[in-house]
XYZ file of C-alpha atoms in Angstrom:
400
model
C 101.221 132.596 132.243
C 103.626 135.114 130.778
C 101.379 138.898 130.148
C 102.448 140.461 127.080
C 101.164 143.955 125.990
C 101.045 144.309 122.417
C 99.320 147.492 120.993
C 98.816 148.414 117.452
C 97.911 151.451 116.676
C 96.693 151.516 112.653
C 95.106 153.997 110.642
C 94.137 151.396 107.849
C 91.373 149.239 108.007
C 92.125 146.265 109.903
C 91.675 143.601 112.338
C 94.156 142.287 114.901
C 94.214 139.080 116.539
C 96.530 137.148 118.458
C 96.335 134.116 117.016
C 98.617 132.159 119.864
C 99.547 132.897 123.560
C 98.299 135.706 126.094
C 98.433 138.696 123.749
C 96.711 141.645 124.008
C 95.838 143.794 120.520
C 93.433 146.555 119.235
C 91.098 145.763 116.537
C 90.401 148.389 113.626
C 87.821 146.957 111.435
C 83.778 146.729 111.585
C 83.724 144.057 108.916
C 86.689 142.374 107.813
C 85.417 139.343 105.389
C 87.047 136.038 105.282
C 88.113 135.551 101.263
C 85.997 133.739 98.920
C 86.638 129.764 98.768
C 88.576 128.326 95.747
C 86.594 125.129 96.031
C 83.409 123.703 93.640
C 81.125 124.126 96.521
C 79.351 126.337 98.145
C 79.879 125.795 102.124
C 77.657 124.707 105.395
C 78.267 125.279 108.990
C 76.728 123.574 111.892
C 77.311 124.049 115.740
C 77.318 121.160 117.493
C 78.496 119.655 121.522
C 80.491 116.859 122.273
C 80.806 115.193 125.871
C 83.036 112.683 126.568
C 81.298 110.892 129.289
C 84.484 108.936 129.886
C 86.812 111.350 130.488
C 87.395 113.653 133.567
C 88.465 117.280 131.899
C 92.294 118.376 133.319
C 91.157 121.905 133.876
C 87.743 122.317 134.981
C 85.067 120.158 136.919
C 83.264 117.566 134.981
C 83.348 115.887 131.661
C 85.574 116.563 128.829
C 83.052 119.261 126.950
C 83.567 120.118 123.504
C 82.061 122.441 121.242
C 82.932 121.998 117.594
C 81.547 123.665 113.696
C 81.216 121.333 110.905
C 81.761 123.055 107.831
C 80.699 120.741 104.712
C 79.906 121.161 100.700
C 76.716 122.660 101.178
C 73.894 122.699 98.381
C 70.959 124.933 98.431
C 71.530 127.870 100.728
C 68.950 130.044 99.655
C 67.009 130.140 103.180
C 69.652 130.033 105.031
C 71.736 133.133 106.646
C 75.498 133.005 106.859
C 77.040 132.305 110.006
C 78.515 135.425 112.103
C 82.354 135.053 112.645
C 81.943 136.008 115.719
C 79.299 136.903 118.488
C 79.705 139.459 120.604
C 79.853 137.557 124.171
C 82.368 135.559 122.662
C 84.127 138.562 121.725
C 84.032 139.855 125.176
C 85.489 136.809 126.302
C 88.277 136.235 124.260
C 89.275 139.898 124.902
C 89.583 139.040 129.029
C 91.802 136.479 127.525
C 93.991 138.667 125.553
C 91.987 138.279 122.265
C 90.457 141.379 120.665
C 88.121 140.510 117.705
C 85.479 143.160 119.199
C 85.029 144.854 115.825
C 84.709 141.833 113.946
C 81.309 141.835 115.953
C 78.479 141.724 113.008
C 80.682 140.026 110.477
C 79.982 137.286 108.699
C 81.715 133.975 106.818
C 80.804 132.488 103.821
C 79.522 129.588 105.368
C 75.691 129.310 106.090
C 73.930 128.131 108.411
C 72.417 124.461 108.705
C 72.706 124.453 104.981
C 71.445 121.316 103.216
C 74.528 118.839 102.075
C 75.463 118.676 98.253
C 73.726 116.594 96.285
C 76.374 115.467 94.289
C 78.626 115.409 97.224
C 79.183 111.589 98.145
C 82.029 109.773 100.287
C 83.683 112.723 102.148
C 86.371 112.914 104.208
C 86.427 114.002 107.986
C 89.048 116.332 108.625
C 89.783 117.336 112.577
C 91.023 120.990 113.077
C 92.900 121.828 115.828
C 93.846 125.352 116.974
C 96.912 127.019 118.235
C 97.463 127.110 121.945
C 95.288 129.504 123.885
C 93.452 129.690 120.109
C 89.437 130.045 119.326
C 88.752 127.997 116.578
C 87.104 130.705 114.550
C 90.283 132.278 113.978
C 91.105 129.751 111.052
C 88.082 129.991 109.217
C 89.816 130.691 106.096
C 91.124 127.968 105.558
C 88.500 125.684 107.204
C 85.824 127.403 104.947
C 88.545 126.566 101.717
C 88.631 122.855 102.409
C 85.331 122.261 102.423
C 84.127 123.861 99.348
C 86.959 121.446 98.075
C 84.439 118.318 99.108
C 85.891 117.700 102.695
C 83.749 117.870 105.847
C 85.846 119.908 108.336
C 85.635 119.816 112.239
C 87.111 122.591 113.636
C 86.869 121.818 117.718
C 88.115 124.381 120.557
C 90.040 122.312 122.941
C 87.868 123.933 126.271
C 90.179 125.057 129.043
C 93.483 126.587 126.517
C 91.200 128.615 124.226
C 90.840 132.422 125.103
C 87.338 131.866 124.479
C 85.382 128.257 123.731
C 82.141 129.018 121.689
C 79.350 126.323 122.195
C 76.215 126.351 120.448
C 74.284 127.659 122.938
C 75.796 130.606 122.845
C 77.477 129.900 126.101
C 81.294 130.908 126.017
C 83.851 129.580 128.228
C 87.542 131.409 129.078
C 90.724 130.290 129.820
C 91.447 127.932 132.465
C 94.855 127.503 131.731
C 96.942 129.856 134.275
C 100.943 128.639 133.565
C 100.728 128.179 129.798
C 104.504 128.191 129.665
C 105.271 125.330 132.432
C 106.078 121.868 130.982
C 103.525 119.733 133.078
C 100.665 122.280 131.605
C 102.283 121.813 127.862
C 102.236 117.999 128.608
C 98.914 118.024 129.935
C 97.433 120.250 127.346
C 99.292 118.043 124.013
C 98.169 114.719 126.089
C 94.383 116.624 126.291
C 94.101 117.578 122.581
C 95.499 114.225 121.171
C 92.557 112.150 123.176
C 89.907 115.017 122.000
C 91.103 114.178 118.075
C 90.803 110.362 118.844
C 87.387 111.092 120.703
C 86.329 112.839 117.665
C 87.421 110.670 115.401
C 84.902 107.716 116.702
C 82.329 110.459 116.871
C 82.517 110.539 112.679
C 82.416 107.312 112.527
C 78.772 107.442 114.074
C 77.482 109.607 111.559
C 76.970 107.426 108.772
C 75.173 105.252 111.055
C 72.226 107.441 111.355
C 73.443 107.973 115.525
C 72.887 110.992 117.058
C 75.919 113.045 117.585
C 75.413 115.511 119.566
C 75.164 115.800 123.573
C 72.205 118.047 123.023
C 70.805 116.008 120.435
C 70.800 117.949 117.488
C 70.117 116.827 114.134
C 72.746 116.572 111.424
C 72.172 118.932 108.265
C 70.255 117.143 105.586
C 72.498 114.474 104.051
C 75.043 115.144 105.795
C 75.353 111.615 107.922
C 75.058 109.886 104.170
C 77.632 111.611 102.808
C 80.571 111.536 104.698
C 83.097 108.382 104.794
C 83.584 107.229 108.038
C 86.915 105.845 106.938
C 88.412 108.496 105.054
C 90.010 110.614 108.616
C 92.425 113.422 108.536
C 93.601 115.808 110.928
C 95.179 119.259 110.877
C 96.264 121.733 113.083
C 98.286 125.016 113.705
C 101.165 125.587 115.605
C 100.240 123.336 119.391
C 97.798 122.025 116.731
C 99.579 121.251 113.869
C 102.057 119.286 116.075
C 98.819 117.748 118.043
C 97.907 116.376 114.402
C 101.361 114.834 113.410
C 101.306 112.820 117.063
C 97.740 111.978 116.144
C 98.838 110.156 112.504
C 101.537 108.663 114.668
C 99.648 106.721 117.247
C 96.325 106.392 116.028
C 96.169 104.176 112.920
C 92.405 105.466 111.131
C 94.525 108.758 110.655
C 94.612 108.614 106.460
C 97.099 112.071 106.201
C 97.876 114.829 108.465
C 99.403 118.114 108.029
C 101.547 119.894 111.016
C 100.669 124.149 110.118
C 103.896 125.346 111.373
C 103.925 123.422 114.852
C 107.067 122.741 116.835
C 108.098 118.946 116.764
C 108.406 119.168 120.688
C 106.410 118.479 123.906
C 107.418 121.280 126.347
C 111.373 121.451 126.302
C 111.830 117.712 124.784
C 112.182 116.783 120.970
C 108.346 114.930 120.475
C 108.710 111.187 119.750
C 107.458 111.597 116.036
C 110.886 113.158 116.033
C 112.438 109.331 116.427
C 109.578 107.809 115.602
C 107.564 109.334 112.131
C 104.379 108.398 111.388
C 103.576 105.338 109.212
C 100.959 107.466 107.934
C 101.254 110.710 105.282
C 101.922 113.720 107.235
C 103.007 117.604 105.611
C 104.905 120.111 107.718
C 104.400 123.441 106.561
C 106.926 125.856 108.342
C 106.963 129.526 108.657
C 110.627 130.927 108.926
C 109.993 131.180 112.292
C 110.277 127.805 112.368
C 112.244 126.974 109.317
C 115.013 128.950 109.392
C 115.915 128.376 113.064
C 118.969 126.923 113.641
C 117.737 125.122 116.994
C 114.653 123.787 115.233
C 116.866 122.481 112.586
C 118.927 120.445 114.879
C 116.736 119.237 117.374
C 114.001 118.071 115.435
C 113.907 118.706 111.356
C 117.131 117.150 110.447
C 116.463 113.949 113.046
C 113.081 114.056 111.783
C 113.978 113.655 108.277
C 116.581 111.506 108.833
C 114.348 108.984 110.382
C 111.419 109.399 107.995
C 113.626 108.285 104.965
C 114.583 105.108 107.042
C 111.307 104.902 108.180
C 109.742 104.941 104.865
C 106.195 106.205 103.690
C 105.504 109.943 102.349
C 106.126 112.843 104.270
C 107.769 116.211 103.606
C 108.938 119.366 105.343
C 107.727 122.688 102.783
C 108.958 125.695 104.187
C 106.785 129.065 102.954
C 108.988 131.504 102.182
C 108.743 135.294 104.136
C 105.809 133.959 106.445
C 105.657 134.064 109.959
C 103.660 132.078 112.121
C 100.645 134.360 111.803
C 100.362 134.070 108.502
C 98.152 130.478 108.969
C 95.282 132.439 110.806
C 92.669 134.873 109.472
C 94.685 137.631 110.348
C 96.561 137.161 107.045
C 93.327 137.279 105.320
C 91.700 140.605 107.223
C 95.019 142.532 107.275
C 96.335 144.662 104.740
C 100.047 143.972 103.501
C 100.711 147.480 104.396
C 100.387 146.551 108.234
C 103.764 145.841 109.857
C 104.016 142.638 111.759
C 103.020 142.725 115.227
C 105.420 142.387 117.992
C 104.730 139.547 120.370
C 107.675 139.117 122.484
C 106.429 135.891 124.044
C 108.174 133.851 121.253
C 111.197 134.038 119.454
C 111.045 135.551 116.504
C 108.042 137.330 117.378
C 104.085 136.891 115.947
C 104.855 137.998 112.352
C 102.966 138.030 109.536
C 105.972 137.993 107.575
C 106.631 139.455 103.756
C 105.121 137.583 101.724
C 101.966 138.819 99.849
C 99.122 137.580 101.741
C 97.029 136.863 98.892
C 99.618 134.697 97.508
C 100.412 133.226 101.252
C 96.832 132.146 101.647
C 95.940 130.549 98.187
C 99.280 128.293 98.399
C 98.420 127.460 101.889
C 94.951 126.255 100.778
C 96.379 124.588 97.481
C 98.784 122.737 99.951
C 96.142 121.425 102.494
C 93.499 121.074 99.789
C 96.024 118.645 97.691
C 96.984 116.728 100.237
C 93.539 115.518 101.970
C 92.336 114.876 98.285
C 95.507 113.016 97.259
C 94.984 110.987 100.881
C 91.506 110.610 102.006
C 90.043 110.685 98.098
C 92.419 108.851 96.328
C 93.329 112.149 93.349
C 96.353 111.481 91.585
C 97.667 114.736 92.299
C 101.160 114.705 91.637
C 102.312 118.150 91.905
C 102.137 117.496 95.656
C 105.766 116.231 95.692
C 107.001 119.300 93.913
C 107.441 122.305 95.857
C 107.887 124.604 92.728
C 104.681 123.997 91.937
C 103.535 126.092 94.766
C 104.449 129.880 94.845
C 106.708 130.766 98.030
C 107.437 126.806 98.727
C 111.096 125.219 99.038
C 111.513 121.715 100.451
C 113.663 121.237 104.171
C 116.107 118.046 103.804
């Protein structure tokens, strides 16, 4: 795996992250809190372990293990704490890794913990999370915590092996397995990995509302939560390795109901990925940084095919580019980070890991409108027409 040694040096209160490959950073904030969600609800988390007893894992011995956090419309939180963001073993691990939330030790979400479902809150949607490569989960919790407070039950999983750190709810925290990120048979295996952890999850929802027990160590669901959700209302979303994870996903797996690609490269390795020839019959949203946007390469080997064979294709799906972004600005690190901060080199990538110009603030509430609009046009059935006009979104133009 390519080292890269990226050190910010900040007098302003801050955390740094690196939010995708093998960087290395310097945090600069005790407490750095995740922004209020825009949603009706207040939110719930819940831990929970996953163990695919029919799968052999590609990078460590044993069973595919997976450690996810359900974040829900919560009701009644009054006894209940809010969840730390993060803990400070898994801190210690993700820093090994080339992750350094250590001063985001002792913070806290808005989520809390075990939190009693919603009353009111009937019929929800699953939505699957996936990270970036090399990604904890945690580090999206803005905008996991926003789409839940919108009425959707959110599973955020860390795909165990390419995550600098994999929480599980033990407490236990697992590093990096992966040891050539950048060769194409670990980029195959790791897309081929994530896809059949989605589709795994996927049939775990769907036990839920049968009262099953879904968790490897048997714990209980929140209250309510198995009656509320809908176990045929599925989405999936992801960022960057993620994001395009989630489009292949709504291509090949039909109980996907929408899907939205968080600036993600259409590609598998080197090679154009075959929802470049062949889109998804299912709703799918790209949201592209510049990085990705603006690149002439990207344009030609997968946007303009891709858009060119959606339209003959049929069905909805659109390319929104969001303007002066970079591919930071999806992860937490827009949230924590004043717009003061310059954008952090990362010379892994072209283009590097920016967080662009764009004011955060502004960055983060159209990225929520976006993801919020589109799993309640698609999983809840919202006439929500604004969704096919870019203008109605600050920062948004449309690729075509």
């Amino acid at each position: 795996m390519s080292s890269v040694l990226s050190v910010l040096v900040v007098s302003v209160t801050a955390f740094v992250v690196a939010p995708t490959i093998g960087t290395r950073a310097v945090a600069h904030a005790a407490v750095s809190p995740i922004p209020a969600p825009s949603g009706q609800y207040k939110v719930g988390v819940h831990v929970a372990r996953f163990v695919d007893a029919g799968r052999a894992d590609p990078w460590r011995p044993g069973r595919r293990e997976l450690p996810v956090t359900i974040t829900y419309p919560a009701g009644d939180v009054g006894r209940h704490v809010r969840a730390p963001y993060v803990t400070a073993d898994a801190a210690a691990v993700a820093k090994r890794g080339g992750l350094d939330v250590t001063r985001l030790v002792g913070a806290r979400t808005n989520g809390y913990l075990d939190a009693p479902v919603a009353r009111n809150a009937k019929s929800l949607p699953v939505v699957i999370f996936s990270p970036g490569f090399l990604t904890p989960r945690f580090v999206y919790t803005a905008l996991t915590e926003d789409l839940a407070s919108r009425g959707h039950v959110v599973v955020a999983v860390d795909h165990t092996g390419d995550a600098a750190a994999t929480v599980f709810p033990d407490g236990r925290v697992v590093g990096m397995s992966v040891t050539d990120s950048y060769s194409e048979s670990t980029q195959r295996t790791s897309v081929a990995t994530r896809v059949a952890d989605i589709r795994y999850l996927f049939g775990q929802a769907r036990r839920w509302s049968a009262g099953q027990v879904i968790d490897a160590d048997r714990r209980a669901l929140p209250t309510g939560l198995g009656q509320a959700v809908d176990p045929a209302k599925l989405g999936v979303f992801g960022h960057s390795m993620g994001g395009a994870v989630a489009a292949e996903v709504s291509r090949i797996d039909s109980r996907t109901g929408a899907a939205v690609n968080v600036d993600g490269a259409l590609r598998v390795g080197t090679p154009a990925a075959p929802i470049v020839k062949h889109p998804s019959a299912r709703p799918v949203l790209h949201l592209a940084s510049s990085l990705h946007a603006d690149s002439a390469e990207a344009r030609a080997k997968w946007w303009l095919p891709y858009l060119a064979n959606s339209r003959v294709r049929g069905g909805w799906s659109k390319v929104y580019r969001v303007a002066d972004t970079g591919h930071a600005t999806f992860t937490d690190l827009a949230a924590a980070t004043p717009q003061s901060v310059p954008d952090i080199p990362f010379l892994a990538i072209p283009g590097g890991l920016s967080l662009g110009t764009a004011p955060r603030g502004v960055a983060i509430a159209t990225q929520r409108a976006l993801l919020g609009d589109l799993f309640d046009r698609f999983l809840k059935g919202r006439t929500l027409p604004r969704l096919d006009n870019p203008k109605a979104y600050p920062l948004v133009s449309e690729l075509r």
